Coordinates of C-alpha atoms in Angstrom, one line a residue:
M15 CA 0.0 0.0 0.1
S16 CA 1.3 3.5 -0.7
Q17 CA 2.3 5.9 2.1
F18 CA -0.6 7.8 -0.2
A19 CA -3.3 5.7 1.0
I20 CA -1.8 5.1 4.4
N21 CA -2.5 8.9 5.7
L22 CA -5.3 9.1 3.6
I23 CA -6.7 5.8 5.6
F24 CA -5.7 7.5 9.0
V25 CA -6.3 11.4 8.2
G26 CA -10.0 10.7 6.8
G27 CA -10.5 7.8 9.8
S28 CA -9.6 10.4 11.9
F29 CA -12.2 13.6 10.4
A30 CA -15.0 10.4 9.6
L31 CA -14.3 10.7 13.9
Y32 CA -14.5 14.3 14.8
I33 CA -17.4 14.2 12.4
G34 CA -19.7 11.5 13.1
I35 CA -19.0 12.9 17.3
A36 CA -20.1 16.7 16.3
I37 CA -23.5 15.5 15.4
W38 CA -24.3 12.2 18.0
A39 CA -23.7 15.7 20.3
R40 CA -25.6 18.7 18.4
A41 CA -26.0 21.6 20.4
S42 CA -30.0 21.9 21.2
S43 CA -29.4 25.1 23.1
T44 CA -26.9 28.3 23.6
K45 CA -25.8 27.1 27.6
E46 CA -25.3 23.4 25.4
F47 CA -24.1 25.3 22.1
Y48 CA -21.1 28.1 24.9
V49 CA -20.7 25.5 28.2
A50 CA -21.5 22.1 26.5
G51 CA -24.6 22.3 28.9
G52 CA -21.9 23.5 31.7
G53 CA -22.5 18.8 32.9
I54 CA -18.3 17.9 31.7
N55 CA -16.4 15.4 34.1
P56 CA -13.4 17.3 35.1
V57 CA -10.9 14.3 33.8
T58 CA -12.8 14.5 30.5
N59 CA -13.2 18.4 31.0
G60 CA -8.5 18.1 31.9
M61 CA -8.2 15.8 29.0
A62 CA -9.9 18.6 26.5
T63 CA -9.0 21.2 27.4
A64 CA -5.8 19.9 26.4
A65 CA -6.2 18.9 23.1
D66 CA -7.8 23.0 22.9
W67 CA -4.2 23.6 24.5
M68 CA -2.1 22.5 22.7
S69 CA -2.0 23.7 18.9
A70 CA -0.1 22.9 16.2
A71 CA 2.3 25.9 17.9
S72 CA 2.9 23.2 20.2
F73 CA 2.4 20.2 18.3
I74 CA 4.2 21.4 15.2
S75 CA 6.4 24.2 15.6
M76 CA 7.6 24.1 18.8
A77 CA 9.6 21.5 19.0
G78 CA 10.9 22.4 15.6
L79 CA 11.5 26.4 17.3
I80 CA 13.4 24.6 19.5
S81 CA 15.3 22.6 17.0
A82 CA 16.6 25.4 15.7
G83 CA 17.1 27.5 17.8
G84 CA 18.8 24.9 20.6
Y85 CA 18.4 26.1 25.1
A86 CA 17.4 29.5 23.6
N87 CA 14.0 28.7 22.0
S88 CA 12.8 26.2 25.4
T89 CA 11.5 29.5 26.4
F90 CA 8.2 29.0 24.4
L91 CA 7.9 25.7 26.8
M92 CA 8.6 27.2 29.8
G93 CA 6.3 29.8 29.0
W94 CA 2.9 28.1 28.0
T95 CA 3.9 25.2 30.9
G96 CA 3.9 28.7 33.3
G97 CA 1.2 30.4 32.4
Y98 CA -0.5 27.3 32.2
V99 CA -0.1 26.6 36.3
L100 CA -0.6 30.7 36.6
L101 CA -4.1 29.8 34.7
A102 CA -4.5 27.1 36.8
M103 CA -4.6 28.4 40.6
L104 CA -4.8 31.6 39.6
L105 CA -7.9 32.1 37.5
A106 CA -9.2 29.2 36.6
P107 CA -11.6 28.5 40.0
Y108 CA -12.4 31.9 40.8
L109 CA -13.3 32.9 37.0
R110 CA -16.3 29.9 37.5
K111 CA -17.2 30.9 40.8
F112 CA -18.1 34.3 39.3
G113 CA -20.2 32.3 36.6
K114 CA -20.0 33.7 33.7
F115 CA -20.0 31.9 30.7
T116 CA -17.3 34.2 28.8
V117 CA -14.4 36.7 29.4
P118 CA -16.2 39.5 28.0
D119 CA -19.1 38.8 30.4
F120 CA -16.9 38.2 33.5
I121 CA -15.3 41.5 32.5
G122 CA -18.8 43.7 31.8
D123 CA -20.3 42.3 34.5
R124 CA -17.2 42.5 37.4
F125 CA -17.0 46.2 36.1
Y126 CA -20.5 47.3 35.6
S127 CA -20.1 48.5 32.0
S128 CA -21.6 48.1 29.2
K129 CA -18.3 49.4 27.6
A130 CA -16.1 48.0 29.0
R131 CA -17.8 44.5 27.3
L132 CA -17.2 45.7 24.3
V133 CA -14.0 46.7 24.6
A134 CA -12.4 43.3 26.1
V135 CA -14.8 41.7 23.5
V136 CA -12.4 44.3 20.8
C137 CA -9.2 42.3 22.6
L138 CA -10.7 39.2 22.9
I139 CA -11.4 39.3 18.4
V140 CA -8.0 40.9 18.5
A141 CA -6.5 37.8 20.2
S142 CA -8.4 35.0 19.3
V143 CA -7.9 35.9 15.4
T144 CA -3.7 35.5 16.0
Y145 CA -4.3 32.5 17.1
V146 CA -6.7 30.4 14.8
I147 CA -4.1 32.5 11.6
G148 CA -0.1 30.4 13.5
Q149 CA -3.4 27.5 13.5
M150 CA -4.3 27.7 9.9
T151 CA -1.5 28.1 9.0
G152 CA -0.2 24.3 10.9
A153 CA -2.9 23.1 9.3
G154 CA -2.1 23.5 5.9
V155 CA 1.4 23.3 6.1
A156 CA 0.2 18.5 7.7
F157 CA -2.2 19.0 5.0
S158 CA -0.1 19.7 2.2
R159 CA 2.4 17.5 2.7
F160 CA -0.3 14.0 4.4
L161 CA -2.7 14.9 1.3
E162 CA -0.4 16.0 -1.6
V163 CA -1.9 19.5 -1.9
S164 CA -0.4 22.5 -1.9
S165 CA -0.3 24.7 1.3
T166 CA -3.6 27.0 0.1
A167 CA -5.8 24.0 -0.6
G168 CA -4.3 22.5 2.6
I169 CA -5.5 25.6 3.9
W170 CA -9.2 25.2 2.6
I171 CA -9.2 22.1 3.6
A172 CA -8.6 22.3 7.3
A173 CA -11.3 25.0 7.7
V174 CA -14.2 22.8 6.0
I175 CA -13.3 19.7 8.0
V176 CA -13.4 23.0 11.0
F177 CA -16.9 24.2 9.7
F178 CA -19.0 21.1 10.5
Y179 CA -18.1 20.2 13.7
A180 CA -17.9 23.6 15.1
V181 CA -20.5 25.2 13.5
F182 CA -22.8 22.7 14.6
G183 CA -21.3 21.2 17.7
G184 CA -20.6 24.5 19.7
M185 CA -18.6 24.0 23.4
K186 CA -21.0 20.0 23.3
G187 CA -19.5 18.9 20.2
I188 CA -16.3 20.4 20.3
T189 CA -15.3 18.7 23.7
Y190 CA -16.0 15.3 22.8
T191 CA -14.1 16.1 20.0
Q192 CA -11.2 17.5 21.5
V193 CA -10.9 14.5 23.9
A194 CA -10.8 12.0 20.3
Q195 CA -8.3 14.7 19.7
Y196 CA -6.1 14.3 22.1
V197 CA -5.6 11.0 21.7
V198 CA -4.8 10.9 18.1
L199 CA -2.3 13.8 18.8
I200 CA -0.2 12.3 21.7
I201 CA -0.3 8.5 20.8
A202 CA 1.0 10.3 16.8
Y203 CA 3.7 12.5 18.6
T204 CA 4.7 9.7 22.1
I205 CA 5.0 6.5 19.1
P206 CA 7.2 8.8 16.7
A207 CA 9.6 9.8 19.8
I208 CA 9.8 6.7 21.2
F209 CA 11.1 4.9 17.8
I210 CA 13.2 7.7 17.5
S211 CA 15.1 7.7 21.0
L212 CA 15.5 4.0 20.6
Q213 CA 17.6 4.0 17.5
L214 CA 19.9 7.2 18.6
T215 CA 20.3 6.3 22.5
G216 CA 18.6 2.8 23.3
N217 CA 15.8 4.5 25.3
P218 CA 12.9 3.9 25.0
I219 CA 11.4 7.1 26.6
P220 CA 12.5 10.4 25.0
M221 CA 12.9 12.4 27.8
F222 CA 15.6 9.7 29.2
G223 CA 16.8 9.2 26.5
L224 CA 17.7 13.1 25.2
F225 CA 20.4 13.3 28.5
S226 CA 21.6 9.4 27.3
E227 CA 24.3 8.5 25.6
H228 CA 24.4 8.1 21.5
T229 CA 24.6 4.8 20.5
N230 CA 27.3 5.7 17.0
S231 CA 29.3 7.9 19.1
G232 CA 29.7 6.7 22.3
M233 CA 29.0 11.0 23.5
P234 CA 26.4 12.1 25.5
L235 CA 23.4 13.1 22.8
L236 CA 23.9 16.5 23.5
A237 CA 27.7 16.9 23.6
K238 CA 27.6 15.3 19.5
L239 CA 24.5 17.9 19.0
D240 CA 26.7 20.8 19.9
E241 CA 30.0 18.9 18.2
V242 CA 27.8 18.5 15.5
V243 CA 26.0 22.2 15.0
R244 CA 29.7 23.3 15.5
E245 CA 31.5 22.7 13.1
L246 CA 28.4 23.7 10.8
G247 CA 29.1 27.3 12.1
F248 CA 26.2 27.0 14.3
R249 CA 25.9 28.1 17.3
D250 CA 26.3 25.0 20.1
Y251 CA 22.9 24.1 21.0
T252 CA 23.5 24.0 25.0
A253 CA 24.5 27.7 24.7
D254 CA 22.9 30.3 26.6
V255 CA 21.1 33.3 25.4
S256 CA 22.7 36.7 25.0
N257 CA 19.6 39.1 25.9
K258 CA 18.2 37.6 28.9
L259 CA 15.3 41.0 29.1
N260 CA 14.4 39.6 26.1
M261 CA 14.0 35.9 27.4
V262 CA 12.9 37.0 30.5
L263 CA 10.0 39.3 29.0
F264 CA 9.7 36.6 26.5
T265 CA 8.5 33.8 28.7
L266 CA 6.4 35.8 31.0
S267 CA 4.1 37.3 28.3
L268 CA 3.4 33.5 27.0
M269 CA 2.9 33.0 30.4
I270 CA 0.3 35.7 31.6
G271 CA -1.1 36.0 27.8
T272 CA -0.6 32.0 28.7
A273 CA -3.7 33.3 31.5
G274 CA -5.4 35.8 29.3
L275 CA -6.5 33.1 26.5
P276 CA -9.8 32.9 26.7
H277 CA -10.6 29.9 24.9
V278 CA -8.6 27.8 27.6
I279 CA -10.8 30.4 30.6
I280 CA -14.5 29.2 28.3
R281 CA -13.2 25.4 29.5
F282 CA -13.6 25.7 33.3
F283 CA -17.4 26.8 33.0
T284 CA -18.4 22.8 31.0
V285 CA -17.7 21.5 34.3
P286 CA -20.8 21.5 37.5
K287 CA -17.7 23.0 40.9
V288 CA -15.9 24.4 41.5
A289 CA -13.9 22.9 42.6
D290 CA -14.1 20.0 39.4
A291 CA -13.0 23.7 37.3
R292 CA -9.4 22.8 39.8
W293 CA -9.7 18.7 38.9
S294 CA -9.8 19.2 35.3
A295 CA -7.2 21.9 35.6
G296 CA -4.9 19.4 37.5
W297 CA -6.2 16.8 34.8
A298 CA -5.4 19.0 32.2
L299 CA -1.6 20.0 33.4
V300 CA -0.7 15.7 33.3
F301 CA -2.0 15.1 29.8
I302 CA -0.1 18.3 29.0
A303 CA 3.3 17.9 30.4
L304 CA 2.9 14.2 28.4
L305 CA 3.2 16.2 25.8
Y306 CA 6.1 19.0 26.6
L307 CA 8.9 15.9 28.0
T308 CA 8.9 15.0 25.0
A309 CA 9.1 18.3 22.8
P310 CA 12.9 18.9 24.0
A311 CA 13.8 15.6 22.9
V312 CA 11.8 15.6 19.5
A313 CA 13.4 18.5 19.0
S314 CA 17.5 17.1 19.6
M315 CA 17.1 14.1 17.6
A316 CA 15.4 15.6 14.9
R317 CA 17.8 18.7 14.3
L318 CA 20.7 15.4 14.8
N319 CA 19.1 13.3 12.3
L320 CA 19.2 16.5 9.5
L321 CA 22.2 16.9 10.0
T322 CA 23.7 13.9 10.2
T323 CA 21.3 12.6 6.5
V324 CA 23.1 15.5 5.3
F325 CA 26.9 15.1 6.6
P326 CA 26.1 11.2 6.8
D327 CA 30.3 11.1 7.4
G328 CA 31.0 14.8 9.0
A329 CA 31.4 18.3 8.0
E330 CA 35.2 18.1 6.3
A331 CA 33.3 15.0 4.3
P332 CA 32.0 15.1 1.7
A333 CA 27.6 15.5 1.6
L334 CA 25.2 14.4 0.7
A335 CA 24.4 13.7 -3.2
Y336 CA 21.6 16.0 -4.3
D337 CA 20.8 12.6 -5.7
E338 CA 20.8 9.8 -3.8
R339 CA 18.7 12.6 -1.6
P340 CA 17.0 10.4 0.3
Q341 CA 12.6 9.9 0.3
W342 CA 11.3 12.4 2.8
I343 CA 13.8 15.6 1.2
R344 CA 11.7 14.6 -2.2
S345 CA 8.2 14.4 -1.4
W346 CA 8.8 18.0 1.0
E347 CA 10.5 19.4 -1.9
E348 CA 7.3 18.9 -3.5
T349 CA 5.2 21.1 -1.3
G350 CA 7.8 24.2 -1.5
L351 CA 8.7 23.3 2.3
V352 CA 12.5 22.8 1.5
N353 CA 14.1 23.9 -1.0
F354 CA 17.6 23.8 -2.7
D355 CA 19.8 25.6 -4.8
D356 CA 23.5 24.3 -5.8
K357 CA 24.6 27.4 -5.4
N358 CA 28.7 25.6 -6.4
N359 CA 27.0 23.0 -8.9
D360 CA 28.5 20.4 -7.2
G361 CA 25.6 18.5 -7.1
R362 CA 26.1 17.8 -3.3
I363 CA 23.5 18.8 -0.5
Q364 CA 25.6 21.4 1.6
F365 CA 23.8 23.0 4.3
Y366 CA 25.5 24.6 6.8
N367 CA 25.4 28.5 8.7
A368 CA 26.5 31.0 6.2
V369 CA 27.6 33.4 8.0
P370 CA 30.6 36.1 8.0
S371 CA 32.4 35.0 11.5
F372 CA 31.6 31.0 9.0
E373 CA 33.0 32.4 5.6
D374 CA 36.9 31.7 5.4
T375 CA 35.9 28.1 6.7
A376 CA 32.9 28.0 3.7
E377 CA 35.5 28.9 0.8
A378 CA 38.2 26.4 2.4
R379 CA 34.9 23.3 1.5
G380 CA 34.8 25.1 -2.4
W381 CA 31.5 26.1 -0.4
A382 CA 29.4 29.5 -2.4
G383 CA 26.6 29.4 0.5
N384 CA 24.1 27.4 2.6
E385 CA 21.5 25.5 0.0
L386 CA 18.6 23.9 1.9
T387 CA 15.5 26.0 3.6
V388 CA 14.0 23.9 5.3
N389 CA 10.1 25.5 7.1
N390 CA 10.5 25.2 10.7
D391 CA 7.3 23.6 10.8
I392 CA 7.8 20.9 9.1
L393 CA 10.4 19.3 11.5
V394 CA 7.8 17.1 13.9
L395 CA 5.9 16.0 11.0
A396 CA 8.9 14.8 8.9
N397 CA 10.7 13.0 12.2
P398 CA 9.0 9.1 11.2
E399 CA 10.2 9.9 8.1
I400 CA 13.4 11.1 8.2
A401 CA 14.7 8.3 10.7
N402 CA 12.8 5.3 8.4
L403 CA 10.5 4.7 10.1
P404 CA 7.6 2.5 9.2
G405 CA 4.5 3.7 6.4
W406 CA 1.8 3.8 9.7
V407 CA 3.6 5.9 12.0
I408 CA 3.8 8.6 9.3
G409 CA 0.1 7.9 8.7
L410 CA -0.3 8.6 12.6
I411 CA 1.5 12.4 13.2
A412 CA -0.7 13.5 9.6
A413 CA -3.8 12.8 12.0
G414 CA -2.1 13.8 15.7
G415 CA -0.7 16.9 13.2
I416 CA -4.1 17.7 12.0
A417 CA -6.0 17.3 15.4
A418 CA -3.1 19.1 17.3
A419 CA -4.0 22.7 14.8
L420 CA -8.3 21.1 14.4
S421 CA -8.4 21.0 18.0
T422 CA -7.7 25.0 19.5
A423 CA -9.3 26.9 16.3
A424 CA -12.8 25.2 17.1
G425 CA -11.9 26.2 20.7
L426 CA -10.9 29.6 19.9
L427 CA -13.6 30.3 16.6
L428 CA -16.4 29.3 19.9
A429 CA -14.3 31.8 22.1
I430 CA -14.8 34.5 19.0
S431 CA -19.1 33.9 18.1
S432 CA -19.3 33.3 21.9
A433 CA -17.8 37.6 22.2
I434 CA -20.1 38.6 18.9
S435 CA -23.7 36.2 19.8
H436 CA -23.8 37.1 23.5
D437 CA -22.0 39.4 24.6
L438 CA -22.1 42.1 21.6
I439 CA -25.4 41.5 20.1
K440 CA -27.4 39.3 23.1
K441 CA -26.5 41.9 26.0
T442 CA -25.5 45.3 24.1
L443 CA -27.3 45.4 21.4
K444 CA -29.9 43.7 20.6
P445 CA -31.4 42.5 24.5
D446 CA -34.4 41.0 22.9
I447 CA -33.3 38.5 20.8
S448 CA -34.8 34.9 20.8
E449 CA -32.2 31.8 22.4
K450 CA -33.3 30.5 18.5
G451 CA -31.7 33.9 16.9
E452 CA -28.6 34.3 19.3
M453 CA -28.1 30.4 18.1
L454 CA -28.4 31.4 14.3
A455 CA -25.7 34.5 15.6
A456 CA -23.3 32.6 17.3
R457 CA -23.0 30.0 13.6
I458 CA -23.4 33.1 11.1
S459 CA -20.4 35.0 12.8
M460 CA -17.7 31.4 13.8
G461 CA -18.2 31.3 10.1
G462 CA -17.1 34.9 9.5
A463 CA -14.4 33.9 11.9
I464 CA -13.2 30.6 10.2
L465 CA -13.6 32.6 6.6
L466 CA -11.4 35.7 7.8
A467 CA -8.6 33.0 9.5
T468 CA -8.5 30.8 6.1
Y469 CA -7.6 34.3 3.9
L470 CA -5.1 35.0 6.7
G471 CA -3.9 32.3 7.2
L472 CA -2.5 32.8 3.7
N473 CA -0.3 35.3 4.5
P474 CA 0.9 34.9 8.2
P475 CA 3.0 37.2 10.1
G476 CA 5.6 34.4 10.8
F477 CA 6.0 30.1 11.8
A478 CA 2.9 29.4 13.2
A479 CA 5.0 29.6 16.8
Q480 CA 6.0 33.0 16.0
T481 CA 2.9 34.0 15.0
V482 CA 1.0 31.8 18.8
A483 CA 2.9 33.9 20.9
L484 CA 1.4 37.6 18.8
A485 CA -1.9 35.9 20.1
F486 CA -0.7 35.5 23.7
G487 CA 1.5 38.6 23.8
I488 CA -2.8 40.5 23.2
A489 CA -4.1 38.8 25.4
A490 CA -1.1 39.0 27.8
A491 CA -1.2 43.4 26.9
S492 CA -5.0 43.3 27.2
I493 CA -7.3 40.1 28.6
F494 CA -4.7 38.5 31.3
P495 CA -4.5 42.4 34.1
A496 CA -8.1 42.9 33.7
I497 CA -8.9 40.2 35.1
M498 CA -6.5 40.0 37.8
M499 CA -7.5 43.4 39.2
G500 CA -11.2 42.2 38.3
I501 CA -10.4 39.2 41.1
F502 CA -8.2 40.6 42.8
S503 CA -8.6 44.7 43.7
T504 CA -11.9 46.0 45.3
R505 CA -11.2 49.2 44.5
M506 CA -10.1 48.5 40.7
N507 CA -13.1 50.4 39.4
D508 CA -15.0 51.1 34.8
K509 CA -12.6 53.5 33.9
G510 CA -9.6 51.8 35.0
A511 CA -10.2 48.8 33.4
I512 CA -10.9 50.1 29.7
A513 CA -8.4 52.5 29.8
G514 CA -6.1 50.0 31.0
M515 CA -6.7 46.9 28.8
L516 CA -7.2 49.8 26.0
A517 CA -3.5 51.3 26.4
G518 CA -2.5 47.9 26.9
L519 CA -3.0 47.1 23.8
L520 CA -2.7 50.1 21.6
S521 CA 0.8 50.3 23.1
T522 CA 1.2 46.2 21.9
L523 CA 0.1 46.1 18.2
L524 CA 1.5 49.3 17.9
Y525 CA 5.0 47.8 18.7
I526 CA 4.1 44.0 16.4
F527 CA 2.8 46.2 13.9
T528 CA 5.7 48.7 13.7
Y529 CA 8.1 46.2 13.3
L530 CA 5.8 43.0 11.1
G531 CA 3.5 45.4 9.3
W532 CA 0.3 47.2 10.3
F533 CA -1.9 44.1 10.2
F534 CA 0.8 41.9 9.3
I535 CA 0.4 43.6 5.5
P536 CA 3.8 41.9 4.4
D537 CA 5.6 45.1 3.2
T538 CA 4.0 47.8 5.9
N539 CA 6.4 47.8 8.7
M540 CA 8.0 51.4 9.3
L541 CA 11.1 49.2 10.6
A542 CA 12.9 46.3 10.4
N543 CA 12.0 43.2 12.1
T544 CA 16.2 43.1 13.5
A545 CA 18.1 43.1 16.9
D546 CA 19.3 46.6 16.5
N547 CA 16.1 48.3 15.6
W548 CA 13.9 46.9 18.8
L549 CA 13.8 48.8 22.3
F550 CA 16.4 48.0 24.7
G551 CA 16.6 45.2 22.8
I552 CA 12.5 43.0 23.7
S553 CA 11.2 41.9 20.0
P554 CA 7.8 41.8 19.8
L555 CA 7.5 38.5 20.2
S556 CA 8.4 39.6 24.0
F557 CA 6.7 43.1 23.9
G558 CA 2.7 41.3 26.5
A559 CA 4.4 41.1 29.4
V560 CA 5.9 45.1 28.7
G561 CA 2.0 45.9 27.8
A562 CA 0.7 44.1 30.6
M563 CA 2.7 45.9 32.3
I564 CA 1.6 49.6 30.8
N565 CA -2.5 48.4 31.8
F566 CA -1.6 48.1 35.6
G567 CA 0.0 50.6 35.7
V568 CA -2.7 53.2 33.8
A569 CA -5.6 51.4 35.4
F570 CA -4.1 51.8 39.1
I571 CA -3.7 55.8 37.8
V572 CA -7.4 55.7 36.2
S573 CA -8.5 54.3 39.6
N574 CA -7.4 55.5 41.8
A575 CA -7.5 58.5 40.5
T576 CA -11.9 58.8 40.0
D577 CA -15.0 56.9 42.4
A578 CA -14.4 53.2 44.1
P579 CA -17.0 51.3 42.8
P580 CA -20.5 50.5 43.9
K581 CA -20.8 49.2 47.5
E582 CA -21.5 45.6 45.9
I583 CA -19.0 45.9 43.6
Q584 CA -16.9 45.5 45.7
E585 CA -19.1 42.9 47.9
L586 CA -19.0 41.1 45.0
V587 CA -15.5 40.6 44.8
E588 CA -14.8 39.8 48.6
S589 CA -17.4 37.0 48.3
V590 CA -16.1 34.7 44.9
R591 CA -12.9 34.9 46.9
Y592 CA -13.4 33.8 50.5
P593 CA -15.0 30.7 50.6
K594 CA -17.9 32.1 53.1
G595 CA -19.9 34.0 51.0
A596 CA -20.5 31.1 47.9
G597 CA -24.4 31.6 47.9
A598 CA -24.1 35.7 48.2
A599 CA -21.8 35.6 45.2
S600 CA -23.7 33.2 42.7
H601 CA -26.7 35.9 43.8
L602 CA -24.9 38.5 43.0
S603 CA -24.4 37.9 40.0
H604 CA -27.6 36.7 38.6

């Protein structure tokens, strides 16, 4: 059986499962559409949250970025994991106790203002749409390779599938679909990792394999990898970062962005009780850890496999002849995500870091420039092929990569549609809308969001994980501070919250657009996106933490210069935080 047929069976079978679940769990009321009726088991919800959380960025792109940048890019891993702990401990139980469906609903009621609700809707849509772009990009990469179509066609296929099960099933359909997607993606991620770890180190547990000996050389795996990358002009894989400030801000931006992301927060309203919200957060952390502990090993082994494929006998010996390139390079070349340009016309693949400091060495070896371009987003997907694993493993990882992208895209689209139909239309523009009308508005707005995300996914501002990092920065700067102050500060009033959200959002967007182009449109950036041009060396991906500080600062200044919130709001904040007032909180919040 051909590899294409195997891929089709795995991917087609998983699609049939998702769509079948969506039909079985079709939402029949707005409560089922928004929060799955509020009756999901904590373990089930933990698994669905993990799938919602582990997007294409986690599955496809994070290991690719760590693989390309080594230790320096482990900030993605630290930021996202730390942020989830922050969300689980600081925000989820209190928001669940407040009893509102959506983040703008909480902000609108807590800050007793329809304007605050409106600003929260805008912040949520901007962050979520940016995040969905990353998912569509990742889905396009996976589809283009495994269904042997162009990346553009891949994104459109992903859009149609998500449209079908998210629009019909709502949160109820999405929850059960995400449980299935988690099972698919975790099996798809770990099985190839076990095979590759065994091949390279003899250890079947990838996270231990990472610190084991490399079988062929007898050296520790990471020491061998450092040696290989150094010989090709790259910095050591385990090298420390030069700009500590940027690293800290980037990690912080991902952490607080995680805690402000609406599609994860909304999951804590799908369980019956506040205690269940805590338990589902704990279970989600367990399910997430299975993938996140494996990712650094996958990244390191993929990098070593890639470089030893091109230089089987070391950098001093002749590189791989292009005509003898393995099948995986041929397959990925067809997608346009691997490119070869024979600059010195010797018919061999020179793959190295063409920087000025390495020029003399490259010249002495007869190299005229780097000839192989490998997109970071393909490394996890190509890993089984690079390691010559069986066809069914490749089919499995195809289904897993696609599941990761689709699960998060569905959660985000639900957050966008509920913000538009529930917070904008029902709570602000048309309070007398019927439940049937609200459901229709939710489905139409989700359809519109899919079309917008698909269009932007065709012209993304970076790799899947980089685009997602921008979304985290936007959520960090706008939504997180408002939720934190809403829960923990009785003095914070409507004017402070609105001024803070606007200041955080606008300052972050201005900084991002300065370097990445207005609304991510190519060639509209005012400054080149290089470290020399960044303010104090702070990357656009790291600015969310600064935006959050601006948000907090502006909010406190404005709040303290204006009237205190009404007494009943202050009592509500107290009652949400302390168990003794649970009854009062419930009474006041309805």
